[in-house]
Amino acid sequence: MTAALDTFVPPPRTGPDGPHRLLLAGATTLDDHVRRHGGIPNTEARRIRSVVAESGLTGRGGAGFPTHRKLEAVASGRRAVAIGNGAESEPASDKDRALLSHAPHLVLDGLQLAARAVDAREAHVYVSSESAVTVRAALAARRDPLPVTVHIAPDAFVAGEESAVVSAVGGGPAIPQDKGVRVVERGLYGRPTLVQNVETLAHLALIMRYGADWFRRTGTVDEPGTFLATLTGPVRTPGVYEMPYGIRIADVIAAAGGATEPLQALLIGGYHGAWVPARPDVEISRAGLAPYGAAPGAGIVVPLAARSCGLVATARVVAYLSGQRAGQCGPCVNGLPRIADTFTALAQCRARPDLVSQVDRLGRLVVGRGACKHPDGTVRLIRSSLRMFAPEVSAHLAGWCTATAPTTQTVGSAA
């Protein structure tokens, strides 16, 4: 299943078959996939890494790390391993499941190309039990040069973290490991390991067919390409949509059929993300979201209705995150429950003027001290809510809530 890079005409990046349809176009069978995209390009490892670098592709799992730098780091080692990460442990996201359902062969092509780029000796996919059914069926139809082993990811927030993925694939617990050891140097079985989100792999598969210039036709100069956005909350058609980086919030909401009621804010980037104002001109990009301490992350966009209480919505998420700790360090075991309890007290309008200072003090005690970034991400969300909903904070400290529906708004599935 190989083809020359220039055999197939690049699809348009605008119009009915453009960026909003490319990844989720629905080539679920191998025959449909090959008719649409052709076989896997027969490109040598160094050239794959070069084209990916030219494209500017970044990881779509949340961190946005340059993909070519990961490839180069793993390729410099010996007897590498490649892992496709589709755990999607973020409750507010559905993009990986949607992608694996609509285009499993695109992801598996990307895994084969990434494995070739780093001279991997074995390949794995790490997915939810639901997605595993689709992936196994797709693998059964293929004859890939490198066999792929499927692993089931547990339903836990920290299970998708890079080192947790490596641990789980190796038969250990799906919890983050020593953050002082980089998996690109010593990962599975002590070998250099490439862990890439399944959406990143799908983009890689398209880039190697149609080229870096084609990929850069959408997005921004600094963040080229598209991303899969999961939209939930008060919109007419919640779902997963393919968007170009740099798209305005107004156009994101419009893609989901528009808002069903007035909005006050949006949670961008998921449970470790940040709140941004519901301004139509705000752009979904690192540069556009930076003034609000936010980033696109894994493409999660959750609008919050104007009549709802942002502190109550945040408290629900923080309570969930507190319960999802790995239980291997003090900041998670002791810090997060205390932070969650204190923030919940604020959300419940307990008239204690020291609540905000307590939240701040506890946050400073855990940031940068955990075995992973779970405490840091939780504190980021809390600090964002205190900024975004400052008038509401003042009201809650006085013992009342300004929202007309303080308990009806949900964020993802945390409620």
XYZ file of C-alpha atoms in Angstrom, residues 272 280 287 351:
4
model
C -6.860 22.112 32.150
C -16.819 37.189 18.543
C -1.409 34.201 19.854
C -19.640 34.476 53.066
